[in-house]
Coordinates of C-alpha atoms and ligand atoms in Angstrom, one line a residue:
M617 CA -132.4 189.3 -47.3
F618 CA -133.7 186.9 -50.3
K619 CA -130.8 184.8 -50.2
E620 CA -131.5 184.5 -46.2
R621 CA -135.3 183.7 -46.7
L622 CA -134.6 180.9 -49.7
E623 CA -132.2 179.1 -47.1
R624 CA -134.5 179.1 -44.4
L625 CA -137.0 177.6 -46.8
Q626 CA -134.5 174.6 -48.2
K627 CA -134.3 174.3 -44.6
M628 CA -138.1 173.0 -44.3
L629 CA -137.9 171.0 -47.7
E630 CA -137.5 167.7 -48.0
A631 CA -138.6 167.7 -51.6
P632 CA -138.8 170.1 -54.4
L633 CA -141.2 173.0 -54.1
L634 CA -143.1 175.0 -56.6
V635 CA -144.0 177.9 -55.7
L636 CA -146.2 180.3 -57.8
S637 CA -148.2 182.6 -55.8
L638 CA -147.1 186.2 -56.6
G639 CA -146.6 187.4 -53.2
N640 CA -144.2 184.0 -51.7
L641 CA -142.5 184.3 -55.7
F642 CA -141.8 188.6 -54.6
Y643 CA -141.0 187.4 -51.0
L644 CA -138.6 184.9 -52.2
S645 CA -137.2 186.3 -55.0
G646 CA -138.1 189.9 -55.8
F647 CA -140.2 189.1 -59.0
R648 CA -143.1 191.3 -59.3
G649 CA -144.8 189.6 -62.6
S650 CA -148.1 188.3 -62.9
L651 CA -146.9 184.8 -63.9
G652 CA -143.7 182.6 -62.7
F653 CA -142.7 179.5 -61.0
L654 CA -140.0 179.2 -58.9
L655 CA -138.8 175.5 -58.1
V656 CA -137.2 175.5 -55.0
L657 CA -134.9 172.0 -53.9
P658 CA -134.1 171.0 -51.0
E659 CA -130.2 172.3 -51.9
G660 CA -128.8 174.1 -54.7
K661 CA -129.8 177.2 -57.4
P662 CA -133.5 177.2 -57.8
F663 CA -135.0 177.6 -61.7
F664 CA -137.2 180.2 -62.1
F665 CA -139.9 179.5 -64.9
C666 CA -141.2 182.2 -67.2
D667 CA -142.9 182.9 -70.6
G668 CA -141.0 185.3 -73.0
R669 CA -143.0 188.8 -71.1
Y670 CA -140.6 188.0 -68.6
V671 CA -137.3 187.1 -69.4
T672 CA -135.9 190.5 -69.2
Q673 CA -138.0 191.7 -66.5
S674 CA -136.7 188.3 -64.6
R675 CA -133.0 188.8 -65.2
E676 CA -133.7 192.5 -63.4
E677 CA -135.9 191.5 -60.4
L678 CA -134.6 188.4 -59.2
A679 CA -132.7 189.1 -56.2
I680 CA -131.2 185.7 -55.8
E681 CA -129.1 183.0 -57.9
A682 CA -131.7 181.6 -60.2
E683 CA -131.5 179.8 -63.3
I684 CA -133.9 181.7 -65.6
V685 CA -135.8 179.1 -67.8
E686 CA -138.1 179.9 -70.2
F687 CA -141.6 177.8 -71.5
D688 CA -142.8 178.1 -74.7
Q689 CA -146.2 176.5 -74.0
D690 CA -146.5 173.9 -71.6
V691 CA -144.5 175.2 -68.4
V692 CA -145.5 171.5 -66.0
E693 CA -143.8 169.8 -68.9
S694 CA -140.5 172.1 -68.4
I695 CA -140.6 171.7 -65.1
C696 CA -141.0 167.8 -65.2
G697 CA -138.0 167.8 -67.6
V698 CA -136.2 169.7 -65.7
L699 CA -137.1 167.4 -62.6
S700 CA -135.9 164.3 -64.7
S701 CA -132.9 165.8 -65.6
L702 CA -132.2 165.6 -61.9
G703 CA -133.3 162.5 -61.2
L704 CA -135.7 163.5 -59.0
N705 CA -139.3 162.1 -59.6
C706 CA -141.6 163.8 -56.5
L707 CA -142.3 167.6 -56.4
L708 CA -144.7 169.2 -53.6
V709 CA -146.6 172.5 -55.5
E710 CA -148.2 174.7 -53.2
D711 CA -151.6 174.5 -53.0
A712 CA -152.8 178.0 -54.1
A713 CA -152.8 176.4 -57.8
S714 CA -155.9 176.1 -59.5
V715 CA -157.1 173.1 -60.2
S716 CA -157.0 172.9 -63.6
F717 CA -153.1 173.8 -63.3
A718 CA -152.9 170.6 -61.0
R719 CA -154.5 168.6 -63.6
R720 CA -151.8 169.1 -66.1
F721 CA -149.6 167.1 -64.0
E722 CA -151.7 164.1 -64.4
G723 CA -150.3 161.3 -66.7
K724 CA -146.3 162.7 -66.0
S725 CA -143.9 161.0 -65.0
C726 CA -143.2 162.7 -61.2
S727 CA -145.5 162.5 -58.4
V728 CA -147.3 165.7 -57.6
S729 CA -148.5 166.1 -54.1
F730 CA -150.6 169.5 -53.4
V731 CA -149.5 171.5 -50.0
P732 CA -149.4 174.4 -48.1
S733 CA -147.0 176.6 -48.3
P734 CA -144.3 176.8 -45.7
V735 CA -143.4 180.2 -47.5
H736 CA -146.2 181.3 -45.4
V737 CA -144.9 180.3 -42.0
L738 CA -141.7 182.0 -43.2
R739 CA -143.9 185.1 -44.2
A740 CA -145.5 185.9 -40.8
V741 CA -142.4 187.2 -38.6
K742 CA -141.0 190.3 -40.9
D743 CA -137.4 190.7 -41.0
K744 CA -135.7 194.3 -40.8
E745 CA -136.3 195.5 -44.3
E746 CA -139.8 194.3 -44.2
I747 CA -140.6 196.1 -41.3
Q748 CA -139.1 198.7 -43.3
A749 CA -141.5 198.7 -45.4
I750 CA -144.8 198.5 -43.7
R751 CA -143.4 202.0 -41.5
R752 CA -143.0 203.5 -44.6
A753 CA -146.6 202.5 -46.0
V754 CA -148.2 203.2 -42.5
A755 CA -146.5 206.6 -42.6
L756 CA -147.6 207.3 -46.4
A757 CA -151.3 206.2 -45.3
E758 CA -151.4 208.5 -42.2
K759 CA -150.3 211.5 -44.5
A760 CA -152.9 210.9 -46.7
F761 CA -155.4 210.6 -44.4
L762 CA -154.8 213.9 -42.4
E763 CA -154.9 215.7 -45.7
I764 CA -158.6 214.5 -45.9
L765 CA -159.6 215.3 -42.9
P766 CA -161.2 218.3 -43.3
L767 CA -163.1 216.8 -45.8
I768 CA -165.1 215.1 -43.5
R769 CA -168.2 217.9 -42.7
E770 CA -172.0 217.6 -43.2
G771 CA -173.0 217.2 -46.7
V772 CA -170.6 215.3 -48.8
E773 CA -170.6 212.1 -50.2
E774 CA -169.1 208.8 -48.9
R775 CA -167.4 208.3 -52.3
D776 CA -166.4 211.5 -52.5
I777 CA -164.0 210.8 -49.0
A778 CA -162.7 207.4 -50.7
V779 CA -161.9 208.8 -53.9
E780 CA -160.1 211.6 -52.4
L781 CA -158.0 209.5 -49.8
E782 CA -156.9 206.7 -52.6
Y783 CA -155.7 210.2 -55.1
R784 CA -153.5 211.0 -51.8
M785 CA -151.9 208.1 -50.9
R786 CA -151.6 207.2 -54.6
K787 CA -150.1 211.1 -55.2
L788 CA -147.9 211.0 -51.9
G789 CA -146.4 208.1 -53.8
G790 CA -147.9 204.5 -53.0
E791 CA -148.0 202.1 -55.6
A792 CA -151.4 201.3 -55.2
T793 CA -154.5 201.0 -52.7
A794 CA -154.1 198.0 -50.5
F795 CA -157.2 196.8 -50.7
P796 CA -160.7 199.4 -51.7
T797 CA -161.1 202.0 -48.8
I798 CA -163.9 201.1 -46.9
V799 CA -165.7 204.5 -45.8
A800 CA -169.2 204.1 -44.5
S801 CA -171.6 206.6 -42.8
G802 CA -174.8 206.8 -40.2
K803 CA -175.9 203.4 -40.2
R804 CA -174.0 202.1 -43.0
S805 CA -171.3 202.0 -40.8
A806 CA -172.9 198.4 -39.5
L807 CA -171.4 197.1 -42.4
P808 CA -167.5 195.9 -41.9
H809 CA -167.0 195.5 -45.0
A810 CA -168.8 198.6 -46.5
R811 CA -168.3 200.4 -49.7
P812 CA -168.7 204.0 -50.4
T813 CA -171.5 204.8 -51.7
A814 CA -173.3 208.1 -52.6
C815 CA -175.0 209.2 -49.2
K816 CA -173.8 212.1 -47.8
V817 CA -172.5 212.4 -44.3
Q818 CA -175.4 213.7 -41.9
K819 CA -175.5 215.6 -39.1
G820 CA -174.8 214.3 -35.9
E821 CA -173.2 210.9 -37.6
W822 CA -169.8 209.9 -37.5
V823 CA -167.7 208.5 -40.7
L824 CA -166.1 204.7 -40.2
I825 CA -163.0 204.8 -42.9
D826 CA -160.9 201.6 -43.4
W827 CA -157.4 202.7 -45.7
G828 CA -154.2 201.0 -46.5
V829 CA -151.5 201.8 -49.0
R830 CA -148.6 199.6 -50.8
V831 CA -145.4 201.1 -50.3
D832 CA -142.0 199.1 -52.0
G833 CA -144.6 196.0 -51.9
Y834 CA -145.9 196.2 -48.0
C835 CA -149.4 197.3 -47.1
A836 CA -151.0 199.5 -44.2
D837 CA -154.2 199.1 -43.2
L838 CA -155.7 201.4 -40.6
T839 CA -159.4 202.2 -39.5
R840 CA -160.4 205.1 -37.4
V841 CA -164.2 206.9 -36.7
I842 CA -164.8 210.6 -37.4
P843 CA -167.9 212.3 -35.8
V844 CA -168.9 214.4 -38.4
D845 CA -169.7 217.5 -35.5
K846 CA -170.3 217.2 -31.7
T847 CA -173.8 216.0 -31.4
A848 CA -172.6 212.2 -32.0
S849 CA -175.4 210.4 -29.5
L850 CA -174.6 208.5 -26.1
C851 CA -174.9 205.5 -27.4
F852 CA -171.7 206.5 -30.3
K853 CA -169.8 207.5 -26.8
E854 CA -170.4 204.0 -25.0
A855 CA -169.3 201.9 -27.7
F856 CA -166.6 204.2 -29.2
L857 CA -164.8 203.8 -24.8
A858 CA -165.5 199.9 -24.8
L859 CA -163.5 200.3 -28.4
Q860 CA -160.7 202.2 -26.9
E861 CA -160.8 199.6 -23.5
A862 CA -160.7 196.5 -25.9
Q863 CA -157.9 197.9 -27.7
E864 CA -156.0 198.0 -24.1
V865 CA -157.1 194.8 -23.2
A866 CA -155.5 193.1 -26.5
L867 CA -152.5 194.9 -26.2
S868 CA -151.9 194.1 -23.1
C869 CA -152.0 190.6 -23.9
I870 CA -149.6 190.9 -27.0
R871 CA -146.0 189.7 -26.9
E872 CA -144.2 186.9 -28.0
G873 CA -145.0 183.0 -26.7
I874 CA -149.0 184.3 -26.3
E875 CA -151.9 182.6 -28.0
A876 CA -152.9 184.8 -30.9
S877 CA -156.5 183.0 -29.9
F878 CA -155.9 183.7 -26.4
V879 CA -156.0 187.7 -27.3
D880 CA -158.8 187.7 -29.0
R881 CA -161.0 185.7 -26.7
K882 CA -159.7 188.4 -24.3
V883 CA -161.3 191.1 -26.1
R884 CA -164.7 189.0 -26.1
E885 CA -165.1 188.6 -22.6
F886 CA -164.0 192.1 -22.0
L887 CA -166.8 193.1 -24.4
D888 CA -169.0 190.8 -23.1
K889 CA -168.6 192.7 -20.2
R890 CA -170.0 195.4 -21.3
G891 CA -172.8 194.0 -23.5
F892 CA -171.2 194.5 -26.7
S893 CA -170.0 190.8 -27.3
R894 CA -172.4 189.7 -30.1
Y895 CA -172.0 192.6 -32.4
F896 CA -168.3 191.9 -32.8
T897 CA -169.2 189.9 -35.6
H898 CA -165.4 189.2 -36.8
S899 CA -161.6 188.2 -35.6
L900 CA -159.4 190.6 -33.9
G901 CA -156.9 191.1 -36.4
H902 CA -154.6 190.0 -38.8
G903 CA -150.9 189.7 -40.2
V904 CA -150.3 192.0 -42.6
G905 CA -147.1 192.2 -45.0
I906 CA -147.5 191.6 -48.4
E907 CA -150.8 190.8 -48.4
V908 CA -153.2 193.4 -46.7
H909 CA -154.5 189.9 -44.8
E910 CA -151.8 186.7 -44.1
E911 CA -150.7 185.3 -41.5
P912 CA -150.9 185.3 -38.3
K913 CA -154.7 185.5 -37.8
L914 CA -156.0 186.6 -34.4
S915 CA -158.8 184.9 -33.9
S916 CA -160.6 182.3 -31.5
K917 CA -159.9 179.6 -34.4
S918 CA -156.3 180.3 -34.4
T919 CA -153.7 177.6 -33.1
T920 CA -150.6 180.3 -34.0
V921 CA -148.4 181.4 -30.8
L922 CA -147.2 184.9 -31.4
C923 CA -143.5 185.1 -32.0
S924 CA -141.3 188.9 -32.3
G925 CA -141.5 190.0 -35.6
M926 CA -145.0 189.4 -36.4
V927 CA -146.7 192.7 -37.5
V928 CA -150.8 191.8 -36.6
T929 CA -153.8 194.4 -36.9
V930 CA -155.5 195.0 -33.9
E931 CA -159.1 195.7 -34.8
P932 CA -162.2 195.3 -32.6
G933 CA -165.5 196.6 -33.7
I934 CA -169.0 196.8 -33.1
Y935 CA -171.8 196.8 -35.1
I936 CA -175.5 197.0 -34.5
P937 CA -177.7 196.7 -37.1
E938 CA -180.1 200.1 -38.5
W939 CA -177.9 201.8 -35.8
G940 CA -174.1 202.2 -37.3
G941 CA -170.9 200.7 -36.2
V942 CA -167.5 201.7 -35.0
R943 CA -164.2 200.2 -35.6
L944 CA -160.5 201.3 -34.2
E945 CA -157.7 199.5 -36.4
H946 CA -154.0 199.4 -34.8
M947 CA -151.5 197.7 -36.2
V948 CA -148.7 196.5 -34.2
L949 CA -145.0 194.8 -34.2
V950 CA -145.0 191.5 -32.1
T951 CA -142.1 192.0 -29.5
E952 CA -140.2 189.8 -27.2
Y953 CA -141.9 191.2 -24.2
G954 CA -144.8 192.9 -25.4
Y955 CA -145.2 195.5 -29.0
I956 CA -144.6 198.5 -30.8
L957 CA -147.5 200.3 -32.1
L958 CA -147.1 201.5 -35.6
D959 CA -149.4 203.7 -36.6
T960 CA -148.8 207.3 -34.6
L961 CA -153.0 208.6 -35.6
P962 CA -154.9 209.7 -32.6
E963 CA -157.8 207.7 -31.6
V964 CA -160.0 210.6 -31.4
F965 CA -160.9 213.2 -33.8
Ligands
ZN859 ZN1 -158.8 197.8 -42.3
ZN860 ZN1 -157.5 194.5 -41.0

């Protein structure tokens, strides 16, 4: 599969491309170190540049045939040297490169352009192995969540819930959390990215939990809201019901060939009818894979047309300042005729 990914990338290239972002390196080669450079030529074997720390590791991890070049001090010198030995004098570099790295090409013999990486376009559509890894991550995230569910009751601190959930995800075999877990109760749930605090969950409140784990290099990302007792307000019920319907609106639109912005717009139109659209303050969803936020975005500004094989979140939310917020986040696989729901947890607890 790595070979196919590399070949697909090579078909897109008219000049050599320097891949340096870690997610893209992992996607193309299987390398999981913290520093490496893959020089992909439009044809032929790529060159992998690493320092002394990663020579042995790269020999073990690289799942593609590549010439491993160990660099001493200056990787830019090393890259330009390889290019000139091949008679090449231009280079595309992923625009994820830092300014200081970019400056190191000044005065060198090859002409360099910094470009949005075409690897992100490839990564937006998942292959079979990636979908399996994402499914494993989702299953593990769900199992950990169900294990900590009894903990959610009046008097427990938000951060205790978060710590316990993160521990369970690691204990069950997750490599790491996919992002810092969000646990927000009461009015704090109106903050879409609230950090867990020592606040204790109160009677009549609900807890918003947004959590995820990384398994075999791939992420899960889910959100549920859990009322702590049966006394949640009418307003909570109304907002939550609107969210469930907003989910249905979104899912009924999703399939290959539909514009991502259209799905976002339909959900906003629906929430508008319910009087909630001004409280939906972020985009509808995002791609998930090696990174928890990647292409495509389900947002009003997106120009992406959905393709079969894309994995996206659908996460409408309603955040009312000084009252609280609710969000419901599913993960779906886009297919030719619709979608496949990747998570299996119920929406209501
Ligand atoms: Zn999330
Ligand atoms: Zn998300």
